[in-house]
Amino acid sequence: MRTWFPYPLLSITLLVMWLLLNQSLAPGSILIGLVLGMVLGWVTLKLHPARSHLQRIGRAAGFALEVVADIVRSNIAVASIILRSGRVPAIAGFLTVDLDLEDENALALLACILTATPGTAWLEYDRRRKTLLFHVLDLQNEEVWLQTVRRYEAALKEIFQ
Amino acid sequence: MSHLTDLPSWAAIGVCGLLLLGAAITLIGSLGLLRLSNFYERLHAPTIATSGGTILICLASMLCFAVLQSRWIFHELLIIFFVTVTTPVTLALLGQAALYRDRFEEKNGVPRKHRPAGGNETD
């Protein structure tokens, strides 16, 4: 079974997603879903993804809500900056912060969150020095951004340890 | 389109509000591309359209079809998920490319790369 489906959870998720997207339980859809799950499972195997273990699912849900709230808040902030930018030019700049995350997937998730949030953009992570270089649109309160990244880092550490 | 008239007025108002708000946010994001002065600042503008705009427009669609009960609202959740997960990859790549070019051209105001002593750096 493992040779056909190296990542059973991924294959099942893909199958369920395919059936929900097609909204049918016809044998043809199930067959295509199974083939899809199998082939993408093999592709994933070739990519050698780093395995990590989620520890606290409840904490992860809380963290997701926190991130959604941050995204809403920064949406409003960035919208107002853009609308005002004709008169008041935005004070943007680079910031560096030391990160202490080991887990590859946690780093990837942090990159996604930081870039998905308007107002912050992930630029470069130096593996050797463990520093992250990122760009913020509103540099007026530098300390707030650093605190936000540290808050994310602490939460991800808790979830991915 | 004809069955849209079955939508009760409270739902229609909600759908309209969400759609207009989402469209306005997307417009502001595009406006940002026009207004902001340098590349790194412009990097922030599309994310406002992909996060706020997409979510609001998808919520409008979810509300509409949930009230009409003609279709599962699963598609919109997938759209939100995939847009949120895939956009950062493109933007981070663009940001790194810009950073690489600016460092190569030794522009001012761009943070230098830290070179470790006696190691050949590969990225």
PDB file of C-alpha atoms in Angstrom:
ATOM      1  CA  MET A   1       0.000   0.000   0.000  1.00  0.00           C
ATOM      2  CA  ARG A   2       2.859   2.348   0.891  1.00  0.00           C
ATOM      3  CA  THR A   3       4.393   1.973  -2.566  1.00  0.00           C
ATOM      4  CA  TRP A   4       1.145   3.052  -4.182  1.00  0.00           C
ATOM      5  CA  PHE A   5       0.241   5.727  -1.666  1.00  0.00           C
ATOM      6  CA  PRO A   6       3.401   7.033   0.032  1.00  0.00           C
ATOM      7  CA  TYR A   7       1.394   9.770   1.755  1.00  0.00           C
ATOM      8  CA  PRO A   8      -2.015   8.271   2.605  1.00  0.00           C
ATOM      9  CA  LEU A   9      -3.338  11.413   4.292  1.00  0.00           C
ATOM     10  CA  LEU A  10      -2.414  13.582   1.304  1.00  0.00           C
ATOM     11  CA  SER A  11      -3.970  11.107  -1.127  1.00  0.00           C
ATOM     12  CA  ILE A  12      -7.201  10.911   0.882  1.00  0.00           C
ATOM     13  CA  THR A  13      -7.382  14.702   1.122  1.00  0.00           C
ATOM     14  CA  LEU A  14      -6.886  15.023  -2.629  1.00  0.00           C
ATOM     15  CA  LEU A  15      -9.547  12.396  -3.317  1.00  0.00           C
ATOM     16  CA  VAL A  16     -12.067  14.096  -1.017  1.00  0.00           C
ATOM     17  CA  MET A  17     -11.247  17.489  -2.504  1.00  0.00           C
ATOM     18  CA  TRP A  18     -11.681  16.156  -6.038  1.00  0.00           C
ATOM     19  CA  LEU A  19     -15.051  14.591  -5.208  1.00  0.00           C
ATOM     20  CA  LEU A  20     -16.268  17.750  -3.487  1.00  0.00           C
ATOM     21  CA  LEU A  21     -15.143  19.906  -6.399  1.00  0.00           C
ATOM     22  CA  ASN A  22     -16.946  17.691  -8.877  1.00  0.00           C
ATOM     23  CA  GLN A  23     -19.884  17.153  -6.520  1.00  0.00           C
ATOM     24  CA  SER A  24     -20.332  13.617  -7.735  1.00  0.00           C
ATOM     25  CA  LEU A  25     -19.735  10.117  -6.448  1.00  0.00           C
ATOM     26  CA  ALA A  26     -19.639   8.582  -9.917  1.00  0.00           C
ATOM     27  CA  PRO A  27     -17.117   5.741 -10.360  1.00  0.00           C
ATOM     28  CA  GLY A  28     -15.279   7.828 -12.950  1.00  0.00           C
ATOM     29  CA  SER A  29     -14.707  10.713 -10.522  1.00  0.00           C
ATOM     30  CA  ILE A  30     -13.544   8.332  -7.804  1.00  0.00           C
ATOM     31  CA  LEU A  31     -11.108   6.691 -10.225  1.00  0.00           C
ATOM     32  CA  ILE A  32      -9.653  10.029 -11.373  1.00  0.00           C
ATOM     33  CA  GLY A  33      -9.424  11.142  -7.735  1.00  0.00           C
ATOM     34  CA  LEU A  34      -7.536   7.983  -6.804  1.00  0.00           C
ATOM     35  CA  VAL A  35      -5.120   8.357  -9.720  1.00  0.00           C
ATOM     36  CA  LEU A  36      -4.615  12.019  -8.810  1.00  0.00           C
ATOM     37  CA  GLY A  37      -3.879  11.111  -5.194  1.00  0.00           C
ATOM     38  CA  MET A  38      -1.445   8.407  -6.263  1.00  0.00           C
ATOM     39  CA  VAL A  39       0.482  10.478  -8.831  1.00  0.00           C
ATOM     40  CA  LEU A  40       0.730  13.578  -6.621  1.00  0.00           C
ATOM     41  CA  GLY A  41       1.802  11.333  -3.749  1.00  0.00           C
ATOM     42  CA  TRP A  42       4.709  10.100  -5.875  1.00  0.00           C
ATOM     43  CA  VAL A  43       5.590  13.651  -6.875  1.00  0.00           C
ATOM     44  CA  THR A  44       5.595  14.654  -3.195  1.00  0.00           C
ATOM     45  CA  LEU A  45       7.846  11.698  -2.406  1.00  0.00           C
ATOM     46  CA  LYS A  46      10.370  12.979  -4.954  1.00  0.00           C
ATOM     47  CA  LEU A  47      10.329  16.413  -3.307  1.00  0.00           C
ATOM     48  CA  HIS A  48      11.482  14.924   0.027  1.00  0.00           C
ATOM     49  CA  PRO A  49       9.384  17.184   2.248  1.00  0.00           C
ATOM     50  CA  ALA A  50      10.571  17.683   5.817  1.00  0.00           C
ATOM     51  CA  ARG A  51       8.277  15.965   8.274  1.00  0.00           C
ATOM     52  CA  SER A  52       7.107  17.874  11.283  1.00  0.00           C
ATOM     53  CA  HIS A  53       4.692  17.038  14.008  1.00  0.00           C
ATOM     54  CA  LEU A  54       1.881  19.299  15.011  1.00  0.00           C
ATOM     55  CA  GLN A  55       1.617  19.379  18.759  1.00  0.00           C
ATOM     56  CA  ARG A  56      -1.294  21.468  19.861  1.00  0.00           C
ATOM     57  CA  ILE A  57      -4.199  21.595  17.473  1.00  0.00           C
ATOM     58  CA  GLY A  58      -6.143  23.911  19.786  1.00  0.00           C
ATOM     59  CA  ARG A  59      -3.267  26.371  19.927  1.00  0.00           C
ATOM     60  CA  ALA A  60      -3.049  26.228  16.125  1.00  0.00           C
ATOM     61  CA  ALA A  61      -6.724  27.194  15.800  1.00  0.00           C
ATOM     62  CA  GLY A  62      -6.211  30.124  18.180  1.00  0.00           C
ATOM     63  CA  PHE A  63      -3.162  31.190  16.213  1.00  0.00           C
ATOM     64  CA  ALA A  64      -5.132  31.055  12.951  1.00  0.00           C
ATOM     65  CA  LEU A  65      -7.760  33.385  14.407  1.00  0.00           C
ATOM     66  CA  GLU A  66      -5.024  35.724  15.632  1.00  0.00           C
ATOM     67  CA  VAL A  67      -3.508  35.823  12.133  1.00  0.00           C
ATOM     68  CA  VAL A  68      -6.893  36.503  10.512  1.00  0.00           C
ATOM     69  CA  ALA A  69      -7.453  39.408  12.915  1.00  0.00           C
ATOM     70  CA  ASP A  70      -3.984  40.767  12.069  1.00  0.00           C
ATOM     71  CA  ILE A  71      -4.682  40.458   8.343  1.00  0.00           C
ATOM     72  CA  VAL A  72      -7.932  42.417   8.700  1.00  0.00           C
ATOM     73  CA  ARG A  73      -6.223  45.105  10.750  1.00  0.00           C
ATOM     74  CA  SER A  74      -3.287  45.495   8.373  1.00  0.00           C
ATOM     75  CA  ASN A  75      -5.630  45.498   5.370  1.00  0.00           C
ATOM     76  CA  ILE A  76      -7.270  48.606   6.769  1.00  0.00           C
ATOM     77  CA  ALA A  77      -3.919  50.160   7.698  1.00  0.00           C
ATOM     78  CA  VAL A  78      -2.371  49.572   4.268  1.00  0.00           C
ATOM     79  CA  ALA A  79      -5.504  50.776   2.476  1.00  0.00           C
ATOM     80  CA  SER A  80      -5.348  54.059   4.369  1.00  0.00           C
ATOM     81  CA  ILE A  81      -1.614  54.404   3.638  1.00  0.00           C
ATOM     82  CA  ILE A  82      -2.229  53.905  -0.088  1.00  0.00           C
ATOM     83  CA  LEU A  83      -5.107  56.381  -0.125  1.00  0.00           C
ATOM     84  CA  ARG A  84      -3.051  58.984   1.725  1.00  0.00           C
ATOM     85  CA  SER A  85       0.161  58.313  -0.199  1.00  0.00           C
ATOM     86  CA  GLY A  86      -0.521  61.164  -2.638  1.00  0.00           C
ATOM     87  CA  ARG A  87      -0.119  63.701   0.163  1.00  0.00           C
ATOM     88  CA  VAL A  88       1.902  61.853   2.805  1.00  0.00           C
ATOM     89  CA  PRO A  89       4.567  59.569   1.327  1.00  0.00           C
ATOM     90  CA  ALA A  90       4.809  56.186   3.031  1.00  0.00           C
ATOM     91  CA  ILE A  91       7.777  55.665   5.331  1.00  0.00           C
ATOM     92  CA  ALA A  92       8.844  52.190   4.313  1.00  0.00           C
ATOM     93  CA  GLY A  93      11.983  50.346   5.248  1.00  0.00           C
ATOM     94  CA  PHE A  94      13.816  47.130   5.929  1.00  0.00           C
ATOM     95  CA  LEU A  95      13.947  45.394   9.283  1.00  0.00           C
ATOM     96  CA  THR A  96      15.981  42.457  10.506  1.00  0.00           C
ATOM     97  CA  VAL A  97      14.983  40.142  13.296  1.00  0.00           C
ATOM     98  CA  ASP A  98      16.645  37.108  14.851  1.00  0.00           C
ATOM     99  CA  LEU A  99      14.609  33.953  14.481  1.00  0.00           C
ATOM    100  CA  ASP A 100      14.956  30.821  16.514  1.00  0.00           C
ATOM    101  CA  LEU A 101      12.839  28.438  14.449  1.00  0.00           C
ATOM    102  CA  GLU A 102      14.374  25.148  13.433  1.00  0.00           C
ATOM    103  CA  ASP A 103      11.456  23.457  11.713  1.00  0.00           C
ATOM    104  CA  GLU A 104      11.413  23.931   7.929  1.00  0.00           C
ATOM    105  CA  ASN A 105       7.633  23.837   7.732  1.00  0.00           C
ATOM    106  CA  ALA A 106       7.281  26.376  10.537  1.00  0.00           C
ATOM    107  CA  LEU A 107       9.593  28.726   8.625  1.00  0.00           C
ATOM    108  CA  ALA A 108       7.595  28.221   5.437  1.00  0.00           C
ATOM    109  CA  LEU A 109       4.371  28.960   7.298  1.00  0.00           C
ATOM    110  CA  LEU A 110       5.887  32.088   8.833  1.00  0.00           C
ATOM    111  CA  ALA A 111       6.952  33.241   5.352  1.00  0.00           C
ATOM    112  CA  CYS A 112       3.426  32.697   4.051  1.00  0.00           C
ATOM    113  CA  ILE A 113       1.837  34.556   6.962  1.00  0.00           C
ATOM    114  CA  LEU A 114       4.222  37.506   6.790  1.00  0.00           C
ATOM    115  CA  THR A 115       3.788  37.917   3.050  1.00  0.00           C
ATOM    116  CA  ALA A 116       0.039  37.309   3.053  1.00  0.00           C
ATOM    117  CA  THR A 117      -0.348  40.084   5.595  1.00  0.00           C
ATOM    118  CA  PRO A 118      -0.336  43.407   3.752  1.00  0.00           C
ATOM    119  CA  GLY A 119       2.269  45.712   5.211  1.00  0.00           C
ATOM    120  CA  THR A 120       4.975  43.102   5.721  1.00  0.00           C
ATOM    121  CA  ALA A 121       6.903  41.203   3.059  1.00  0.00           C
ATOM    122  CA  TRP A 122       9.368  38.391   3.650  1.00  0.00           C
ATOM    123  CA  LEU A 123      12.600  39.043   1.775  1.00  0.00           C
ATOM    124  CA  GLU A 124      15.425  36.865   2.944  1.00  0.00           C
ATOM    125  CA  TYR A 125      16.251  34.368   5.636  1.00  0.00           C
ATOM    126  CA  ASP A 126      19.889  33.820   6.450  1.00  0.00           C
ATOM    127  CA  ARG A 127      20.181  30.219   7.608  1.00  0.00           C
ATOM    128  CA  ARG A 128      23.664  30.624   8.976  1.00  0.00           C
ATOM    129  CA  ARG A 129      23.019  33.653  11.132  1.00  0.00           C
ATOM    130  CA  LYS A 130      19.335  32.833  11.657  1.00  0.00           C
ATOM    131  CA  THR A 131      18.228  36.329  10.810  1.00  0.00           C
ATOM    132  CA  LEU A 132      15.254  37.323   8.763  1.00  0.00           C
ATOM    133  CA  LEU A 133      15.218  40.388   6.552  1.00  0.00           C
ATOM    134  CA  PHE A 134      11.772  41.741   5.853  1.00  0.00           C
ATOM    135  CA  HIS A 135      10.244  44.895   4.485  1.00  0.00           C
ATOM    136  CA  VAL A 136       7.481  46.913   6.120  1.00  0.00           C
ATOM    137  CA  LEU A 137       5.372  49.606   4.554  1.00  0.00           C
ATOM    138  CA  ASP A 138       4.808  51.628   7.706  1.00  0.00           C
ATOM    139  CA  LEU A 139       8.042  51.982   9.606  1.00  0.00           C
ATOM    140  CA  GLN A 140       6.706  54.531  12.076  1.00  0.00           C
ATOM    141  CA  ASN A 141       6.370  51.995  14.850  1.00  0.00           C
ATOM    142  CA  GLU A 142       9.285  49.700  14.275  1.00  0.00           C
ATOM    143  CA  GLU A 143       8.994  47.984  17.635  1.00  0.00           C
ATOM    144  CA  VAL A 144       5.411  46.874  16.938  1.00  0.00           C
ATOM    145  CA  TRP A 145       6.506  44.919  13.838  1.00  0.00           C
ATOM    146  CA  LEU A 146       9.376  43.258  15.657  1.00  0.00           C
ATOM    147  CA  GLN A 147       7.010  42.289  18.448  1.00  0.00           C
ATOM    148  CA  THR A 148       4.515  40.893  15.928  1.00  0.00           C
ATOM    149  CA  VAL A 149       7.157  38.664  14.329  1.00  0.00           C
ATOM    150  CA  ARG A 150       8.338  37.485  17.754  1.00  0.00           C
ATOM    151  CA  ARG A 151       4.750  36.734  18.740  1.00  0.00           C
ATOM    152  CA  TYR A 152       4.284  34.628  15.583  1.00  0.00           C
ATOM    153  CA  GLU A 153       7.584  32.912  16.205  1.00  0.00           C
ATOM    154  CA  ALA A 154       6.645  31.990  19.770  1.00  0.00           C
ATOM    155  CA  ALA A 155       3.274  30.611  18.671  1.00  0.00           C
ATOM    156  CA  LEU A 156       4.794  28.568  15.818  1.00  0.00           C
ATOM    157  CA  LYS A 157       7.422  27.201  18.167  1.00  0.00           C
ATOM    158  CA  GLU A 158       4.713  26.013  20.504  1.00  0.00           C
ATOM    159  CA  ILE A 159       2.768  24.406  17.671  1.00  0.00           C
ATOM    160  CA  PHE A 160       5.669  22.746  15.858  1.00  0.00           C
ATOM    161  CA  GLN A 161       7.819  21.532  18.762  1.00  0.00           C
TER     162      GLN A 161
ATOM    163  CA  MET B   1     -29.149  34.560 -13.483  1.00  0.00           C
ATOM    164  CA  SER B   2     -32.942  34.406 -13.197  1.00  0.00           C
ATOM    165  CA  HIS B   3     -32.963  32.512  -9.909  1.00  0.00           C
ATOM    166  CA  LEU B   4     -31.067  35.357  -8.253  1.00  0.00           C
ATOM    167  CA  THR B   5     -34.440  37.071  -7.874  1.00  0.00           C
ATOM    168  CA  ASP B   6     -35.296  34.397  -5.289  1.00  0.00           C
ATOM    169  CA  LEU B   7     -32.731  35.945  -2.969  1.00  0.00           C
ATOM    170  CA  PRO B   8     -34.416  37.600   0.046  1.00  0.00           C
ATOM    171  CA  SER B   9     -33.654  41.268   0.408  1.00  0.00           C
ATOM    172  CA  TRP B  10     -31.565  40.975   3.599  1.00  0.00           C
ATOM    173  CA  ALA B  11     -29.272  38.514   1.850  1.00  0.00           C
ATOM    174  CA  ALA B  12     -29.138  40.649  -1.280  1.00  0.00           C
ATOM    175  CA  ILE B  13     -28.029  43.652   0.773  1.00  0.00           C
ATOM    176  CA  GLY B  14     -25.385  41.565   2.506  1.00  0.00           C
ATOM    177  CA  VAL B  15     -24.088  40.129  -0.762  1.00  0.00           C
ATOM    178  CA  CYS B  16     -23.997  43.591  -2.349  1.00  0.00           C
ATOM    179  CA  GLY B  17     -22.192  45.094   0.610  1.00  0.00           C
ATOM    180  CA  LEU B  18     -19.545  42.360   0.684  1.00  0.00           C
ATOM    181  CA  LEU B  19     -19.053  42.484  -3.094  1.00  0.00           C
ATOM    182  CA  LEU B  20     -18.701  46.262  -3.185  1.00  0.00           C
ATOM    183  CA  LEU B  21     -16.333  46.268  -0.222  1.00  0.00           C
ATOM    184  CA  GLY B  22     -14.242  43.507  -1.779  1.00  0.00           C
ATOM    185  CA  ALA B  23     -14.139  45.293  -5.112  1.00  0.00           C
ATOM    186  CA  ALA B  24     -13.191  48.572  -3.408  1.00  0.00           C
ATOM    187  CA  ILE B  25     -10.339  46.891  -1.544  1.00  0.00           C
ATOM    188  CA  THR B  26      -9.104  45.266  -4.743  1.00  0.00           C
ATOM    189  CA  LEU B  27      -9.227  48.668  -6.447  1.00  0.00           C
ATOM    190  CA  ILE B  28      -7.222  50.220  -3.604  1.00  0.00           C
ATOM    191  CA  GLY B  29      -4.663  47.453  -3.986  1.00  0.00           C
ATOM    192  CA  SER B  30      -4.321  48.193  -7.697  1.00  0.00           C
ATOM    193  CA  LEU B  31      -4.148  51.901  -6.952  1.00  0.00           C
ATOM    194  CA  GLY B  32      -1.279  51.135  -4.622  1.00  0.00           C
ATOM    195  CA  LEU B  33       0.692  49.653  -7.523  1.00  0.00           C
ATOM    196  CA  LEU B  34       0.290  52.991  -9.278  1.00  0.00           C
ATOM    197  CA  ARG B  35       0.953  55.272  -6.328  1.00  0.00           C
ATOM    198  CA  LEU B  36       3.696  53.746  -4.233  1.00  0.00           C
ATOM    199  CA  SER B  37       7.149  54.889  -5.181  1.00  0.00           C
ATOM    200  CA  ASN B  38       9.572  51.956  -5.162  1.00  0.00           C
ATOM    201  CA  PHE B  39       9.479  48.235  -5.863  1.00  0.00           C
ATOM    202  CA  TYR B  40       9.554  47.018  -2.276  1.00  0.00           C
ATOM    203  CA  GLU B  41       6.641  49.280  -1.372  1.00  0.00           C
ATOM    204  CA  ARG B  42       4.691  48.077  -4.392  1.00  0.00           C
ATOM    205  CA  LEU B  43       5.228  44.521  -3.160  1.00  0.00           C
ATOM    206  CA  HIS B  44       2.674  45.211  -0.420  1.00  0.00           C
ATOM    207  CA  ALA B  45      -0.092  46.462  -2.689  1.00  0.00           C
ATOM    208  CA  PRO B  46      -1.205  43.180  -4.339  1.00  0.00           C
ATOM    209  CA  THR B  47      -1.442  41.347  -1.012  1.00  0.00           C
ATOM    210  CA  ILE B  48      -4.262  43.643   0.027  1.00  0.00           C
ATOM    211  CA  ALA B  49      -6.210  42.532  -3.052  1.00  0.00           C
ATOM    212  CA  THR B  50      -5.403  38.857  -2.577  1.00  0.00           C
ATOM    213  CA  SER B  51      -6.194  38.768   1.129  1.00  0.00           C
ATOM    214  CA  GLY B  52      -8.965  41.263   1.786  1.00  0.00           C
ATOM    215  CA  GLY B  53     -10.446  41.469  -1.688  1.00  0.00           C
ATOM    216  CA  THR B  54     -10.559  37.741  -2.390  1.00  0.00           C
ATOM    217  CA  ILE B  55     -11.932  36.873   1.033  1.00  0.00           C
ATOM    218  CA  LEU B  56     -14.717  39.456   0.877  1.00  0.00           C
ATOM    219  CA  ILE B  57     -15.770  38.556  -2.673  1.00  0.00           C
ATOM    220  CA  CYS B  58     -15.716  34.839  -1.815  1.00  0.00           C
ATOM    221  CA  LEU B  59     -17.762  35.540   1.321  1.00  0.00           C
ATOM    222  CA  ALA B  60     -20.330  37.321  -0.839  1.00  0.00           C
ATOM    223  CA  SER B  61     -20.482  34.303  -3.134  1.00  0.00           C
ATOM    224  CA  MET B  62     -20.758  31.930  -0.175  1.00  0.00           C
ATOM    225  CA  LEU B  63     -23.599  33.929   1.353  1.00  0.00           C
ATOM    226  CA  CYS B  64     -25.457  34.111  -1.947  1.00  0.00           C
ATOM    227  CA  PHE B  65     -25.277  30.397  -2.737  1.00  0.00           C
ATOM    228  CA  ALA B  66     -25.777  29.314   0.861  1.00  0.00           C
ATOM    229  CA  VAL B  67     -29.072  31.225   0.964  1.00  0.00           C
ATOM    230  CA  LEU B  68     -30.118  29.955  -2.456  1.00  0.00           C
ATOM    231  CA  GLN B  69     -28.977  26.457  -1.453  1.00  0.00           C
ATOM    232  CA  SER B  70     -28.143  25.662  -5.043  1.00  0.00           C
ATOM    233  CA  ARG B  71     -24.527  24.702  -4.552  1.00  0.00           C
ATOM    234  CA  TRP B  72     -22.020  23.747  -1.881  1.00  0.00           C
ATOM    235  CA  ILE B  73     -19.971  26.614  -0.517  1.00  0.00           C
ATOM    236  CA  PHE B  74     -16.838  24.479  -0.540  1.00  0.00           C
ATOM    237  CA  HIS B  75     -15.385  26.010  -3.722  1.00  0.00           C
ATOM    238  CA  GLU B  76     -14.987  29.443  -2.190  1.00  0.00           C
ATOM    239  CA  LEU B  77     -13.149  28.055   0.822  1.00  0.00           C
ATOM    240  CA  LEU B  78     -10.754  26.339  -1.567  1.00  0.00           C
ATOM    241  CA  ILE B  79     -10.280  29.561  -3.550  1.00  0.00           C
ATOM    242  CA  ILE B  80      -9.474  31.485  -0.361  1.00  0.00           C
ATOM    243  CA  PHE B  81      -7.092  28.761   0.768  1.00  0.00           C
ATOM    244  CA  PHE B  82      -5.199  28.453  -2.504  1.00  0.00           C
ATOM    245  CA  VAL B  83      -4.939  32.187  -3.172  1.00  0.00           C
ATOM    246  CA  THR B  84      -3.679  32.831   0.358  1.00  0.00           C
ATOM    247  CA  VAL B  85      -1.178  29.999   0.199  1.00  0.00           C
ATOM    248  CA  THR B  86       0.206  30.586  -3.298  1.00  0.00           C
ATOM    249  CA  THR B  87       0.518  34.387  -3.515  1.00  0.00           C
ATOM    250  CA  PRO B  88       3.234  34.693  -0.855  1.00  0.00           C
ATOM    251  CA  VAL B  89       5.432  32.309  -2.840  1.00  0.00           C
ATOM    252  CA  THR B  90       5.366  34.560  -5.907  1.00  0.00           C
ATOM    253  CA  LEU B  91       5.839  37.721  -3.885  1.00  0.00           C
ATOM    254  CA  ALA B  92       8.715  36.362  -1.837  1.00  0.00           C
ATOM    255  CA  LEU B  93      10.398  35.253  -5.076  1.00  0.00           C
ATOM    256  CA  LEU B  94       9.909  38.709  -6.636  1.00  0.00           C
ATOM    257  CA  GLY B  95      11.233  40.359  -3.485  1.00  0.00           C
ATOM    258  CA  GLN B  96      14.334  38.189  -3.491  1.00  0.00           C
ATOM    259  CA  ALA B  97      14.950  38.860  -7.174  1.00  0.00           C
ATOM    260  CA  ALA B  98      14.699  42.618  -6.589  1.00  0.00           C
ATOM    261  CA  LEU B  99      17.002  42.377  -3.585  1.00  0.00           C
ATOM    262  CA  TYR B 100      19.545  40.391  -5.593  1.00  0.00           C
ATOM    263  CA  ARG B 101      19.508  42.904  -8.451  1.00  0.00           C
ATOM    264  CA  ASP B 102      19.760  45.927  -6.176  1.00  0.00           C
ATOM    265  CA  ARG B 103      22.684  44.431  -4.310  1.00  0.00           C
ATOM    266  CA  PHE B 104      24.381  43.571  -7.572  1.00  0.00           C
ATOM    267  CA  GLU B 105      23.959  47.151  -8.783  1.00  0.00           C
ATOM    268  CA  GLU B 106      24.990  48.394  -5.313  1.00  0.00           C
ATOM    269  CA  LYS B 107      22.053  50.707  -4.901  1.00  0.00           C
ATOM    270  CA  ASN B 108      21.763  52.848  -1.810  1.00  0.00           C
ATOM    271  CA  GLY B 109      19.307  52.034   0.917  1.00  0.00           C
ATOM    272  CA  VAL B 110      19.403  48.295   0.333  1.00  0.00           C
ATOM    273  CA  PRO B 111      20.727  46.200   3.197  1.00  0.00           C
ATOM    274  CA  ARG B 112      24.005  44.486   2.431  1.00  0.00           C
ATOM    275  CA  LYS B 113      24.363  40.771   2.410  1.00  0.00           C
ATOM    276  CA  HIS B 114      26.322  39.500   5.342  1.00  0.00           C
ATOM    277  CA  ARG B 115      29.283  37.529   4.042  1.00  0.00           C
ATOM    278  CA  PRO B 116      30.640  34.890   6.388  1.00  0.00           C
ATOM    279  CA  ALA B 117      34.413  34.899   6.640  1.00  0.00           C
ATOM    280  CA  GLY B 118      36.026  32.276   4.432  1.00  0.00           C
ATOM    281  CA  GLY B 119      32.903  30.523   3.238  1.00  0.00           C
ATOM    282  CA  ASN B 120      31.486  30.344  -0.228  1.00  0.00           C
ATOM    283  CA  GLU B 121      27.927  31.480   0.089  1.00  0.00           C
ATOM    284  CA  THR B 122      25.331  29.658  -1.893  1.00  0.00           C
ATOM    285  CA  ASP B 123      21.705  30.598  -1.834  1.00  0.00           C
TER     286      ASP B 123
END
